[in-house]
Amino acid sequence: MITLGCRLNLAESETIRALVGADDMVVINGCGVTNEAMRQTRVAIRRARRDRPEAKIVVTGCASEMDHDAFAAMPEVDRVVPNAAKLLPATWGAFPNQRPARRHARAFLGVQNGCDHACTFCAIPMGRGPSRSEPVGQVVSAAAELVQQGAREIVLTGVDLTSYDGGLGALVEAVLVGVPALPRLRLSSLDTIEIDDRLFELITGEPRVMPHVHLSLQAGDDLILKRMKRRHLRAEAIATVERLKARRDIAVGADLIAGFPTESEAAFANTLALIDDCDIVHAHVFPYSPRTGTPAARMPQVSPVVARARAAQLREAADRRRRSWLASLVGTTQRIVIEKPGDRGHAENFAEIRLVDPSLAPQDHATTALPSADAALSAVRMGKIGDVRSVSIIDAAHDHLIGIPA
C-alpha cells in the first residue's frame, strides 16, 4: 500500500489494506491537490512497477479520479479504481476485516468526505464530490474498534471536516462520551468560520481533545482571500486564534498558499505576517499551481519562479517561528503516545519528541548542544508502542524535541 496526500487518504488506506485479498497487488492511493501531487503519484506508480515487476498495480485516489484516462493509459497500471468504489469490499474481492490492517498508536478516522464549497484554486471537489458525513453511531463504533485494536490517539479527518452534518462539536462530544477508553482525540484541518460554540468549548476546555488546531487559512490578505472565495477575512482568522489561545495554550498549524494569481508584494507581505500574527508553529506551505478547470487557472498568473521564492520565504519564517517555539518547551514535561519504532511520539501540542537514554543525555539541561549521535542511536524504549507517558524535555533540534522519561 502506497499512500500520498492528506490524512483522509491515510485513513482510507488502512481500510483498503484490510480489504485487499491479494499478496501480489500494490495499491497506490494517490493525491491530486496540486500538479506536484499528481506528478508524485505518477512517480510512485513507476517506482512500484520497478520494485515489484510481477505485482498487479492498482491506482485509486483523487489523482486518478481527476485524470482517469491518463492514469489508465500508463503502461505500469493494471487497474484504476474510482474514489467512490475504493472502500467497498466488492471492489477488492474481500470482506471487511478479512485481513487485519496494521494499526498504529495514532489512528486516522475519516468521518467526512467531499466539499460543497467552491474555492477558486481547488480541484478536490472534482475528485471527492459533494460533502457527505458518516453517521455519528458509525463513527463512534469505528473509534471504539480502533481503541480496542490499540490506538491511543484518534485523528478525525475529512476533506472539509468542520462541515460535518449536525456539527463537528456534536460529533466530538459523541466520540468522547461513547469511547471513554480513548485517551486522546485530535482534529485535522478546520475552517475557522465553521468552528461552532460547542466545538470551541471542547477544544479549549476538554483535556482529551488535544491543544492543537490546524487551520485552513490559505492566505493573509483580504483581497486574495476574496479571490480565492474563502469565507473568512484576515482579521477573523487572527481573532479566532486569539480567542482560542486566550482559553488554552494551543499550538496552531495552518495551510498557506504562495503566489496565488494577482498576488502583489503587499498581499504576500500580509500572508507572511500572518505567521507571527497567528503564532503558526505547524505550517504547510504550497506554491500555487494552476489546476485545469478551476476559476483561478483563468486569472492573471504570478510567475512560478516568484511563487516558489515566496513559498521559500514563508517556509523560512515558519521554521524560525517553530524553532523558537520548540526552544521555549525545553525544561517542560510533556505527555506523549509512544509510536513506532518505540523511541518517539508526539506531545499533546503535536511537537515531535524523540527519546534518548537518560544516562547518555547531557547533564546540563540548559545546554544548546544536542545529545551525541551515539545517544540518539541508544534511544531508550520507555514501554510498548501505544503507552502514554510523561517526558522531560531536555533539548530542542530544528524540527523536534529531545526528551527523557520524567
mmCIF file of C-alpha atoms in Angstrom:
data_model
loop_
_atom_site.group_PDB
_atom_site.id
_atom_site.type_symbol
_atom_site.label_atom_id
_atom_site.label_comp_id
_atom_site.label_asym_id
_atom_site.label_seq_id
_atom_site.Cartn_x
_atom_site.Cartn_y
_atom_site.Cartn_z
ATOM 1 C CA MET A 1 0.000 0.000 0.000
ATOM 2 C CA ILE A 2 1.418 3.369 -1.038
ATOM 3 C CA THR A 3 -0.349 6.486 0.228
ATOM 4 C CA LEU A 4 0.137 10.078 -0.843
ATOM 5 C CA GLY A 5 -1.591 13.246 0.299
ATOM 6 C CA CYS A 6 -3.952 14.058 3.113
ATOM 7 C CA ARG A 7 -4.827 12.417 6.408
ATOM 8 C CA LEU A 8 -8.131 11.270 4.955
ATOM 9 C CA ASN A 9 -6.156 9.267 2.400
ATOM 10 C CA LEU A 10 -4.169 7.722 5.262
ATOM 11 C CA ALA A 11 -7.391 6.688 6.992
ATOM 12 C CA GLU A 12 -8.834 5.268 3.779
ATOM 13 C CA SER A 13 -5.636 3.361 3.035
ATOM 14 C CA GLU A 14 -5.952 1.476 6.323
ATOM 15 C CA THR A 15 -9.433 0.355 5.261
ATOM 16 C CA ILE A 16 -8.190 -0.656 1.815
ATOM 17 C CA ARG A 17 -5.319 -2.592 3.403
ATOM 18 C CA ALA A 18 -7.866 -4.641 5.363
ATOM 19 C CA LEU A 19 -9.928 -5.361 2.241
ATOM 20 C CA VAL A 20 -7.259 -6.299 -0.284
ATOM 21 C CA GLY A 21 -7.205 -10.059 -0.611
ATOM 22 C CA ALA A 22 -4.134 -10.496 -2.795
ATOM 23 C CA ASP A 23 -0.467 -10.519 -1.832
ATOM 24 C CA ASP A 24 0.671 -9.810 -5.385
ATOM 25 C CA MET A 25 -1.018 -6.408 -5.556
ATOM 26 C CA VAL A 26 0.313 -2.897 -4.932
ATOM 27 C CA VAL A 27 -2.391 -0.292 -4.329
ATOM 28 C CA ILE A 28 -1.411 3.351 -4.813
ATOM 29 C CA ASN A 29 -3.794 5.806 -3.169
ATOM 30 C CA GLY A 30 -2.787 8.994 -4.957
ATOM 31 C CA CYS A 31 -3.286 12.696 -4.347
ATOM 32 C CA GLY A 32 -4.469 15.381 -6.765
ATOM 33 C CA VAL A 33 -4.392 18.525 -4.650
ATOM 34 C CA THR A 34 -1.614 20.116 -6.751
ATOM 35 C CA ASN A 35 0.176 19.462 -10.034
ATOM 36 C CA GLU A 36 3.163 18.344 -7.965
ATOM 37 C CA ALA A 37 0.960 15.826 -6.123
ATOM 38 C CA MET A 38 -0.199 14.458 -9.491
ATOM 39 C CA ARG A 39 3.441 14.145 -10.579
ATOM 40 C CA GLN A 40 4.399 12.386 -7.357
ATOM 41 C CA THR A 41 1.573 9.895 -7.874
ATOM 42 C CA ARG A 42 2.937 9.042 -11.332
ATOM 43 C CA VAL A 43 6.445 8.711 -9.881
ATOM 44 C CA ALA A 44 5.124 6.352 -7.184
ATOM 45 C CA ILE A 45 3.441 4.201 -9.851
ATOM 46 C CA ARG A 46 6.611 3.872 -11.904
ATOM 47 C CA ARG A 47 8.705 3.134 -8.818
ATOM 48 C CA ALA A 48 6.240 0.465 -7.704
ATOM 49 C CA ARG A 49 6.497 -1.227 -11.085
ATOM 50 C CA ARG A 50 10.303 -1.204 -10.920
ATOM 51 C CA ASP A 51 10.291 -2.576 -7.375
ATOM 52 C CA ARG A 52 7.531 -5.152 -7.945
ATOM 53 C CA PRO A 53 7.637 -6.098 -11.648
ATOM 54 C CA GLU A 54 5.358 -9.105 -11.151
ATOM 55 C CA ALA A 55 2.762 -7.384 -8.988
ATOM 56 C CA LYS A 56 -0.593 -6.051 -10.091
ATOM 57 C CA ILE A 57 -0.545 -2.242 -9.838
ATOM 58 C CA VAL A 58 -3.896 -0.712 -8.850
ATOM 59 C CA VAL A 59 -4.328 3.063 -8.677
ATOM 60 C CA THR A 60 -7.027 4.958 -6.831
ATOM 61 C CA GLY A 61 -7.466 8.335 -5.087
ATOM 62 C CA CYS A 62 -8.019 11.888 -6.220
ATOM 63 C CA ALA A 63 -5.214 11.949 -8.801
ATOM 64 C CA SER A 64 -6.648 9.124 -10.888
ATOM 65 C CA GLU A 65 -10.193 10.403 -10.332
ATOM 66 C CA MET A 66 -9.286 13.773 -11.850
ATOM 67 C CA ASP A 67 -7.419 12.333 -14.832
ATOM 68 C CA HIS A 68 -8.664 8.772 -15.176
ATOM 69 C CA ASP A 69 -7.729 8.254 -18.811
ATOM 70 C CA ALA A 70 -4.131 9.424 -18.362
ATOM 71 C CA PHE A 71 -3.520 7.107 -15.414
ATOM 72 C CA ALA A 72 -5.336 4.202 -17.052
ATOM 73 C CA ALA A 73 -3.098 4.653 -20.102
ATOM 74 C CA MET A 74 0.118 4.322 -18.099
ATOM 75 C CA PRO A 75 1.761 1.019 -19.078
ATOM 76 C CA GLU A 76 2.588 0.328 -15.417
ATOM 77 C CA VAL A 77 -1.084 0.457 -14.331
ATOM 78 C CA ASP A 78 -3.258 -2.651 -14.372
ATOM 79 C CA ARG A 79 -6.409 -1.102 -12.978
ATOM 80 C CA VAL A 80 -7.841 2.243 -11.879
ATOM 81 C CA VAL A 81 -10.406 2.174 -9.056
ATOM 82 C CA PRO A 82 -12.783 5.155 -8.683
ATOM 83 C CA ASN A 83 -12.733 7.020 -5.380
ATOM 84 C CA ALA A 84 -16.372 6.092 -4.791
ATOM 85 C CA ALA A 85 -15.539 2.380 -5.009
ATOM 86 C CA LYS A 86 -12.233 2.163 -3.183
ATOM 87 C CA LEU A 87 -13.734 1.395 0.243
ATOM 88 C CA LEU A 88 -16.213 -1.217 -0.983
ATOM 89 C CA PRO A 89 -15.402 -4.865 -0.180
ATOM 90 C CA ALA A 90 -16.685 -5.952 -3.598
ATOM 91 C CA THR A 91 -14.014 -3.831 -5.291
ATOM 92 C CA TRP A 92 -11.246 -5.948 -3.820
ATOM 93 C CA GLY A 93 -12.995 -9.308 -3.733
ATOM 94 C CA ALA A 94 -12.731 -9.412 0.054
ATOM 95 C CA PHE A 95 -14.834 -8.961 3.146
ATOM 96 C CA PRO A 96 -14.262 -6.345 5.857
ATOM 97 C CA ASN A 97 -11.508 -7.382 8.237
ATOM 98 C CA GLN A 98 -10.622 -10.423 6.143
ATOM 99 C CA ARG A 99 -7.008 -9.463 6.788
ATOM 100 C CA PRO A 100 -6.145 -7.326 9.803
ATOM 101 C CA ALA A 101 -4.904 -3.876 8.906
ATOM 102 C CA ARG A 102 -1.715 -2.664 10.521
ATOM 103 C CA ARG A 103 -2.859 -0.456 13.377
ATOM 104 C CA HIS A 104 -0.795 2.235 14.984
ATOM 105 C CA ALA A 105 -0.745 4.095 18.260
ATOM 106 C CA ARG A 106 -2.159 7.077 16.344
ATOM 107 C CA ALA A 107 -5.050 6.172 14.057
ATOM 108 C CA PHE A 108 -6.796 8.260 11.410
ATOM 109 C CA LEU A 109 -10.560 8.018 11.160
ATOM 110 C CA GLY A 110 -12.336 9.503 8.149
ATOM 111 C CA VAL A 111 -15.704 10.971 9.144
ATOM 112 C CA GLN A 112 -16.485 13.319 6.244
ATOM 113 C CA ASN A 113 -15.774 13.359 2.536
ATOM 114 C CA GLY A 114 -16.216 15.767 -0.357
ATOM 115 C CA CYS A 115 -16.824 19.505 -0.309
ATOM 116 C CA ASP A 116 -19.703 21.834 -1.219
ATOM 117 C CA HIS A 117 -17.577 24.975 -1.321
ATOM 118 C CA ALA A 118 -16.049 26.375 -4.472
ATOM 119 C CA CYS A 119 -12.636 27.801 -3.589
ATOM 120 C CA THR A 120 -11.294 29.067 -6.889
ATOM 121 C CA PHE A 121 -7.946 27.276 -6.599
ATOM 122 C CA CYS A 122 -9.220 23.870 -5.525
ATOM 123 C CA ALA A 123 -9.763 20.824 -7.721
ATOM 124 C CA ILE A 124 -10.558 18.449 -4.870
ATOM 125 C CA PRO A 125 -14.373 18.547 -5.388
ATOM 126 C CA MET A 126 -13.664 17.046 -8.831
ATOM 127 C CA GLY A 127 -12.019 14.085 -7.127
ATOM 128 C CA ARG A 128 -14.133 13.794 -3.994
ATOM 129 C CA GLY A 129 -17.588 15.065 -4.990
ATOM 130 C CA PRO A 130 -20.113 16.811 -2.714
ATOM 131 C CA SER A 131 -19.922 16.846 1.059
ATOM 132 C CA ARG A 132 -21.273 13.873 2.957
ATOM 133 C CA SER A 133 -20.777 12.671 6.518
ATOM 134 C CA GLU A 134 -20.532 9.294 8.206
ATOM 135 C CA PRO A 135 -23.351 8.659 10.716
ATOM 136 C CA VAL A 136 -22.476 9.504 14.315
ATOM 137 C CA GLY A 137 -23.115 5.974 15.547
ATOM 138 C CA GLN A 138 -20.869 4.522 12.878
ATOM 139 C CA VAL A 139 -18.069 6.926 13.805
ATOM 140 C CA VAL A 140 -18.354 6.069 17.494
ATOM 141 C CA SER A 141 -18.317 2.346 16.740
ATOM 142 C CA ALA A 142 -15.281 2.720 14.473
ATOM 143 C CA ALA A 143 -13.460 4.749 17.129
ATOM 144 C CA ALA A 144 -14.217 2.132 19.776
ATOM 145 C CA GLU A 145 -12.858 -0.598 17.487
ATOM 146 C CA LEU A 146 -9.649 1.366 16.858
ATOM 147 C CA VAL A 147 -9.118 1.742 20.609
ATOM 148 C CA GLN A 148 -9.716 -1.976 21.089
ATOM 149 C CA GLN A 149 -7.045 -2.620 18.445
ATOM 150 C CA GLY A 150 -4.520 -0.499 20.315
ATOM 151 C CA ALA A 151 -4.995 3.102 19.182
ATOM 152 C CA ARG A 152 -4.410 5.632 21.965
ATOM 153 C CA GLU A 153 -4.913 8.709 19.824
ATOM 154 C CA ILE A 154 -7.505 9.081 17.077
ATOM 155 C CA VAL A 155 -7.375 11.852 14.486
ATOM 156 C CA LEU A 156 -10.762 12.716 12.978
ATOM 157 C CA THR A 157 -10.250 13.580 9.325
ATOM 158 C CA GLY A 158 -12.240 14.851 6.369
ATOM 159 C CA VAL A 159 -11.976 16.922 3.220
ATOM 160 C CA ASP A 160 -13.997 19.695 4.884
ATOM 161 C CA LEU A 161 -14.155 18.389 8.439
ATOM 162 C CA THR A 162 -15.966 21.355 10.011
ATOM 163 C CA SER A 163 -18.888 20.906 7.594
ATOM 164 C CA TYR A 164 -19.798 17.638 9.345
ATOM 165 C CA ASP A 165 -23.591 17.225 9.323
ATOM 166 C CA GLY A 166 -25.073 18.173 12.679
ATOM 167 C CA GLY A 167 -21.921 19.998 13.754
ATOM 168 C CA LEU A 168 -18.403 18.780 14.392
ATOM 169 C CA GLY A 169 -18.717 19.745 18.056
ATOM 170 C CA ALA A 170 -21.620 17.339 18.491
ATOM 171 C CA LEU A 171 -19.623 14.545 16.844
ATOM 172 C CA VAL A 172 -16.558 15.166 19.020
ATOM 173 C CA GLU A 173 -18.732 15.070 22.126
ATOM 174 C CA ALA A 174 -20.359 11.813 20.986
ATOM 175 C CA VAL A 175 -16.961 10.163 20.477
ATOM 176 C CA LEU A 176 -15.695 11.314 23.877
ATOM 177 C CA VAL A 177 -18.816 10.034 25.637
ATOM 178 C CA GLY A 178 -19.131 6.860 23.589
ATOM 179 C CA VAL A 179 -15.468 5.837 23.803
ATOM 180 C CA PRO A 180 -14.378 6.614 27.379
ATOM 181 C CA ALA A 181 -11.222 4.481 26.980
ATOM 182 C CA LEU A 182 -9.849 6.821 24.291
ATOM 183 C CA PRO A 183 -7.114 8.955 25.922
ATOM 184 C CA ARG A 184 -6.552 11.459 23.112
ATOM 185 C CA LEU A 185 -8.646 12.884 20.290
ATOM 186 C CA ARG A 186 -7.136 15.149 17.659
ATOM 187 C CA LEU A 187 -8.773 17.023 14.790
ATOM 188 C CA SER A 188 -7.403 17.525 11.293
ATOM 189 C CA SER A 189 -7.818 20.712 9.238
ATOM 190 C CA LEU A 190 -10.513 23.121 10.445
ATOM 191 C CA ASP A 191 -12.210 26.003 8.659
ATOM 192 C CA THR A 192 -12.123 28.939 11.094
ATOM 193 C CA ILE A 193 -15.527 30.230 10.027
ATOM 194 C CA GLU A 194 -17.154 26.892 10.961
ATOM 195 C CA ILE A 195 -15.792 26.420 14.475
ATOM 196 C CA ASP A 196 -19.112 26.357 16.326
ATOM 197 C CA ASP A 197 -19.548 27.214 20.004
ATOM 198 C CA ARG A 198 -19.675 23.581 21.151
ATOM 199 C CA LEU A 199 -16.513 22.733 19.238
ATOM 200 C CA PHE A 200 -14.788 25.807 20.652
ATOM 201 C CA GLU A 201 -15.667 24.757 24.202
ATOM 202 C CA LEU A 202 -14.331 21.249 23.633
ATOM 203 C CA ILE A 203 -11.075 22.402 22.029
ATOM 204 C CA THR A 204 -10.396 24.881 24.798
ATOM 205 C CA GLY A 205 -11.783 23.006 27.795
ATOM 206 C CA GLU A 206 -11.709 19.232 27.265
ATOM 207 C CA PRO A 207 -8.366 17.625 28.254
ATOM 208 C CA ARG A 208 -8.884 14.639 25.963
ATOM 209 C CA VAL A 209 -9.143 16.934 22.927
ATOM 210 C CA MET A 210 -5.583 17.836 22.027
ATOM 211 C CA PRO A 211 -4.482 21.506 22.285
ATOM 212 C CA HIS A 212 -3.575 21.706 18.612
ATOM 213 C CA VAL A 213 -5.582 23.120 15.709
ATOM 214 C CA HIS A 214 -4.673 23.084 12.049
ATOM 215 C CA LEU A 215 -6.490 25.895 10.257
ATOM 216 C CA SER A 216 -7.283 26.152 6.565
ATOM 217 C CA LEU A 217 -6.143 29.786 6.230
ATOM 218 C CA GLN A 218 -4.520 29.733 2.752
ATOM 219 C CA ALA A 219 -3.679 33.473 2.705
ATOM 220 C CA GLY A 220 -3.428 36.531 4.922
ATOM 221 C CA ASP A 221 -4.606 39.234 2.536
ATOM 222 C CA ASP A 222 -8.293 40.136 2.264
ATOM 223 C CA LEU A 223 -8.336 40.709 -1.494
ATOM 224 C CA ILE A 224 -6.610 37.400 -2.158
ATOM 225 C CA LEU A 225 -8.944 35.615 0.264
ATOM 226 C CA LYS A 226 -11.923 37.052 -1.631
ATOM 227 C CA ARG A 227 -10.462 35.980 -4.972
ATOM 228 C CA MET A 228 -9.902 32.527 -3.514
ATOM 229 C CA LYS A 229 -13.585 32.547 -2.417
ATOM 230 C CA ARG A 230 -12.576 31.764 1.120
ATOM 231 C CA ARG A 231 -15.266 32.573 3.674
ATOM 232 C CA HIS A 232 -13.153 34.397 6.230
ATOM 233 C CA LEU A 233 -11.094 37.580 6.272
ATOM 234 C CA ARG A 234 -7.676 38.187 7.782
ATOM 235 C CA ALA A 235 -8.986 39.828 10.954
ATOM 236 C CA GLU A 236 -11.397 36.946 11.546
ATOM 237 C CA ALA A 237 -8.584 34.391 11.366
ATOM 238 C CA ILE A 238 -6.483 36.360 13.841
ATOM 239 C CA ALA A 239 -9.463 36.839 16.154
ATOM 240 C CA THR A 240 -10.195 33.096 16.113
ATOM 241 C CA VAL A 241 -6.631 32.278 17.109
ATOM 242 C CA GLU A 242 -6.601 34.931 19.834
ATOM 243 C CA ARG A 243 -9.896 33.632 21.206
ATOM 244 C CA LEU A 244 -8.618 30.034 21.285
ATOM 245 C CA LYS A 245 -5.278 30.897 22.857
ATOM 246 C CA ALA A 246 -6.909 33.099 25.481
ATOM 247 C CA ARG A 247 -8.586 29.988 26.874
ATOM 248 C CA ARG A 248 -5.849 27.371 26.405
ATOM 249 C CA ASP A 249 -2.216 27.077 25.344
ATOM 250 C CA ILE A 250 -2.979 25.804 21.842
ATOM 251 C CA ALA A 251 -0.430 25.120 19.107
ATOM 252 C CA VAL A 252 -1.573 26.480 15.749
ATOM 253 C CA GLY A 253 -0.940 24.952 12.345
ATOM 254 C CA ALA A 254 -2.080 26.304 9.002
ATOM 255 C CA ASP A 255 -2.132 25.724 5.264
ATOM 256 C CA LEU A 256 -0.714 28.666 3.286
ATOM 257 C CA ILE A 257 -0.527 29.216 -0.465
ATOM 258 C CA ALA A 258 2.167 31.447 -2.000
ATOM 259 C CA GLY A 259 1.853 33.104 -5.389
ATOM 260 C CA PHE A 260 -1.901 32.919 -5.888
ATOM 261 C CA PRO A 261 -2.956 34.725 -9.097
ATOM 262 C CA THR A 262 -2.803 38.549 -8.791
ATOM 263 C CA GLU A 263 -0.861 38.329 -5.511
ATOM 264 C CA SER A 264 1.158 41.541 -5.183
ATOM 265 C CA GLU A 265 4.192 42.064 -2.972
ATOM 266 C CA ALA A 266 1.955 43.843 -0.455
ATOM 267 C CA ALA A 267 -0.544 40.975 -0.470
ATOM 268 C CA PHE A 268 2.251 38.465 0.018
ATOM 269 C CA ALA A 269 3.612 40.555 2.900
ATOM 270 C CA ASN A 270 0.235 40.226 4.618
ATOM 271 C CA THR A 271 0.393 36.439 4.316
ATOM 272 C CA LEU A 272 3.984 36.418 5.538
ATOM 273 C CA ALA A 273 2.984 38.488 8.577
ATOM 274 C CA LEU A 274 0.175 36.031 9.344
ATOM 275 C CA ILE A 275 2.743 33.503 10.584
ATOM 276 C CA ASP A 276 3.543 35.786 13.514
ATOM 277 C CA ASP A 277 0.049 37.275 13.862
ATOM 278 C CA CYS A 278 -1.481 33.799 14.272
ATOM 279 C CA ASP A 279 1.542 32.227 16.007
ATOM 280 C CA ILE A 280 1.743 29.467 13.391
ATOM 281 C CA VAL A 281 4.170 26.747 14.506
ATOM 282 C CA HIS A 282 2.987 23.907 12.246
ATOM 283 C CA ALA A 283 2.904 25.401 8.730
ATOM 284 C CA HIS A 284 2.104 23.570 5.490
ATOM 285 C CA VAL A 285 3.245 25.866 2.661
ATOM 286 C CA PHE A 286 2.482 25.351 -1.021
ATOM 287 C CA PRO A 287 3.431 27.407 -4.069
ATOM 288 C CA TYR A 288 0.289 27.956 -6.113
ATOM 289 C CA SER A 289 -0.075 25.749 -9.180
ATOM 290 C CA PRO A 290 -2.982 26.222 -11.618
ATOM 291 C CA ARG A 291 -5.392 23.306 -11.951
ATOM 292 C CA THR A 292 -7.280 22.909 -15.211
ATOM 293 C CA GLY A 293 -10.970 23.606 -14.788
ATOM 294 C CA THR A 294 -10.644 25.854 -11.740
ATOM 295 C CA PRO A 295 -11.505 29.591 -11.892
ATOM 296 C CA ALA A 296 -8.084 30.575 -10.522
ATOM 297 C CA ALA A 297 -6.391 28.971 -13.529
ATOM 298 C CA ARG A 298 -8.037 31.649 -15.699
ATOM 299 C CA MET A 299 -6.874 34.555 -13.532
ATOM 300 C CA PRO A 300 -3.686 36.580 -14.227
ATOM 301 C CA GLN A 301 -0.907 34.287 -13.039
ATOM 302 C CA VAL A 302 2.066 35.046 -10.819
ATOM 303 C CA SER A 303 5.328 33.728 -12.257
ATOM 304 C CA PRO A 304 6.060 30.193 -10.965
ATOM 305 C CA VAL A 305 9.561 31.383 -10.100
ATOM 306 C CA VAL A 306 8.089 34.138 -7.916
ATOM 307 C CA ALA A 307 5.584 31.723 -6.362
ATOM 308 C CA ARG A 308 8.348 29.293 -5.410
ATOM 309 C CA ALA A 309 10.507 32.098 -3.998
ATOM 310 C CA ARG A 310 7.610 33.358 -1.887
ATOM 311 C CA ALA A 311 6.885 29.830 -0.678
ATOM 312 C CA ALA A 312 10.518 29.560 0.397
ATOM 313 C CA GLN A 313 10.177 32.821 2.340
ATOM 314 C CA LEU A 314 7.063 31.532 4.079
ATOM 315 C CA ARG A 315 8.822 28.294 5.000
ATOM 316 C CA GLU A 316 11.830 30.175 6.364
ATOM 317 C CA ALA A 317 9.614 32.397 8.508
ATOM 318 C CA ALA A 318 7.583 29.395 9.680
ATOM 319 C CA ASP A 319 10.774 27.480 10.513
ATOM 320 C CA ARG A 320 12.042 30.400 12.619
ATOM 321 C CA ARG A 321 8.757 30.561 14.488
ATOM 322 C CA ARG A 322 8.779 26.794 15.011
ATOM 323 C CA ARG A 323 12.378 26.709 16.264
ATOM 324 C CA SER A 324 11.621 29.468 18.761
ATOM 325 C CA TRP A 325 8.526 27.629 19.962
ATOM 326 C CA LEU A 326 10.382 24.331 20.348
ATOM 327 C CA ALA A 327 13.153 26.058 22.298
ATOM 328 C CA SER A 328 10.542 27.508 24.649
ATOM 329 C CA LEU A 329 9.433 23.977 25.566
ATOM 330 C CA VAL A 330 12.855 22.901 26.880
ATOM 331 C CA GLY A 331 12.540 22.246 30.609
ATOM 332 C CA THR A 332 8.842 21.350 30.430
ATOM 333 C CA THR A 333 7.158 17.999 30.912
ATOM 334 C CA GLN A 334 5.091 16.696 28.007
ATOM 335 C CA ARG A 335 2.779 13.714 27.584
ATOM 336 C CA ILE A 336 3.332 11.533 24.539
ATOM 337 C CA VAL A 337 1.921 8.410 22.953
ATOM 338 C CA ILE A 338 4.871 6.164 22.090
ATOM 339 C CA GLU A 339 4.866 5.499 18.353
ATOM 340 C CA LYS A 340 6.866 3.261 16.056
ATOM 341 C CA PRO A 341 9.712 2.359 16.275
ATOM 342 C CA GLY A 342 9.339 2.913 20.028
ATOM 343 C CA ASP A 343 11.686 5.839 20.652
ATOM 344 C CA ARG A 344 9.441 8.768 19.755
ATOM 345 C CA GLY A 345 5.975 10.234 19.851
ATOM 346 C CA HIS A 346 4.001 13.441 19.627
ATOM 347 C CA ALA A 347 3.183 15.742 22.504
ATOM 348 C CA GLU A 348 -0.360 16.932 23.001
ATOM 349 C CA ASN A 349 0.607 20.107 21.110
ATOM 350 C CA PHE A 350 1.826 17.905 18.219
ATOM 351 C CA ALA A 351 5.518 18.624 18.736
ATOM 352 C CA GLU A 352 7.504 15.547 17.793
ATOM 353 C CA ILE A 353 9.581 14.214 20.693
ATOM 354 C CA ARG A 354 12.457 11.768 20.312
ATOM 355 C CA LEU A 355 13.608 9.862 23.357
ATOM 356 C CA VAL A 356 17.185 9.260 24.463
ATOM 357 C CA ASP A 357 18.750 7.110 27.146
ATOM 358 C CA PRO A 358 18.933 9.264 30.318
ATOM 359 C CA SER A 359 22.445 8.004 31.070
ATOM 360 C CA LEU A 360 23.672 9.398 27.749
ATOM 361 C CA ALA A 361 21.763 12.685 27.763
ATOM 362 C CA PRO A 362 23.540 15.973 28.623
ATOM 363 C CA GLN A 363 23.694 16.654 32.367
ATOM 364 C CA ASP A 364 23.174 20.374 31.832
ATOM 365 C CA HIS A 365 19.633 20.590 30.505
ATOM 366 C CA ALA A 366 20.147 24.243 29.600
ATOM 367 C CA THR A 367 22.871 23.430 27.088
ATOM 368 C CA THR A 368 22.136 24.081 23.438
ATOM 369 C CA ALA A 369 24.281 21.115 22.389
ATOM 370 C CA LEU A 370 22.253 18.132 21.278
ATOM 371 C CA PRO A 371 22.870 14.617 22.587
ATOM 372 C CA SER A 372 25.511 12.782 20.617
ATOM 373 C CA ALA A 373 24.714 10.525 17.698
ATOM 374 C CA ASP A 374 25.548 7.565 19.957
ATOM 375 C CA ALA A 375 22.935 8.747 22.444
ATOM 376 C CA ALA A 376 20.340 9.063 19.717
ATOM 377 C CA LEU A 377 21.165 5.581 18.455
ATOM 378 C CA SER A 378 20.876 4.239 22.005
ATOM 379 C CA ALA A 379 17.361 5.618 22.392
ATOM 380 C CA VAL A 380 15.623 4.052 25.341
ATOM 381 C CA ARG A 381 12.314 2.288 24.856
ATOM 382 C CA MET A 382 10.034 3.528 27.613
ATOM 383 C CA GLY A 383 7.474 0.791 27.210
ATOM 384 C CA LYS A 384 5.411 -0.697 24.437
ATOM 385 C CA ILE A 385 4.141 1.240 21.472
ATOM 386 C CA GLY A 386 0.871 2.903 22.440
ATOM 387 C CA ASP A 387 1.822 3.715 26.018
ATOM 388 C CA VAL A 388 1.007 7.254 27.143
ATOM 389 C CA ARG A 389 3.975 8.544 29.138
ATOM 390 C CA SER A 390 5.383 11.745 30.612
ATOM 391 C CA VAL A 391 8.647 13.030 29.171
ATOM 392 C CA SER A 392 11.053 15.697 30.423
ATOM 393 C CA ILE A 393 12.224 17.885 27.547
ATOM 394 C CA ILE A 394 15.985 18.409 27.743
ATOM 395 C CA ASP A 395 16.753 19.967 24.368
ATOM 396 C CA ALA A 396 15.394 21.058 21.012
ATOM 397 C CA ALA A 397 16.550 20.374 17.464
ATOM 398 C CA HIS A 398 15.371 22.394 14.481
ATOM 399 C CA ASP A 399 12.231 20.315 13.957
ATOM 400 C CA HIS A 400 11.721 18.185 17.076
ATOM 401 C CA LEU A 401 12.250 17.977 20.823
ATOM 402 C CA ILE A 402 14.549 15.635 22.742
ATOM 403 C CA GLY A 403 13.320 14.065 25.950
ATOM 404 C CA ILE A 404 13.944 11.534 28.704
ATOM 405 C CA PRO A 405 11.488 9.673 30.945
ATOM 406 C CA ALA A 406 10.010 12.043 33.523
#
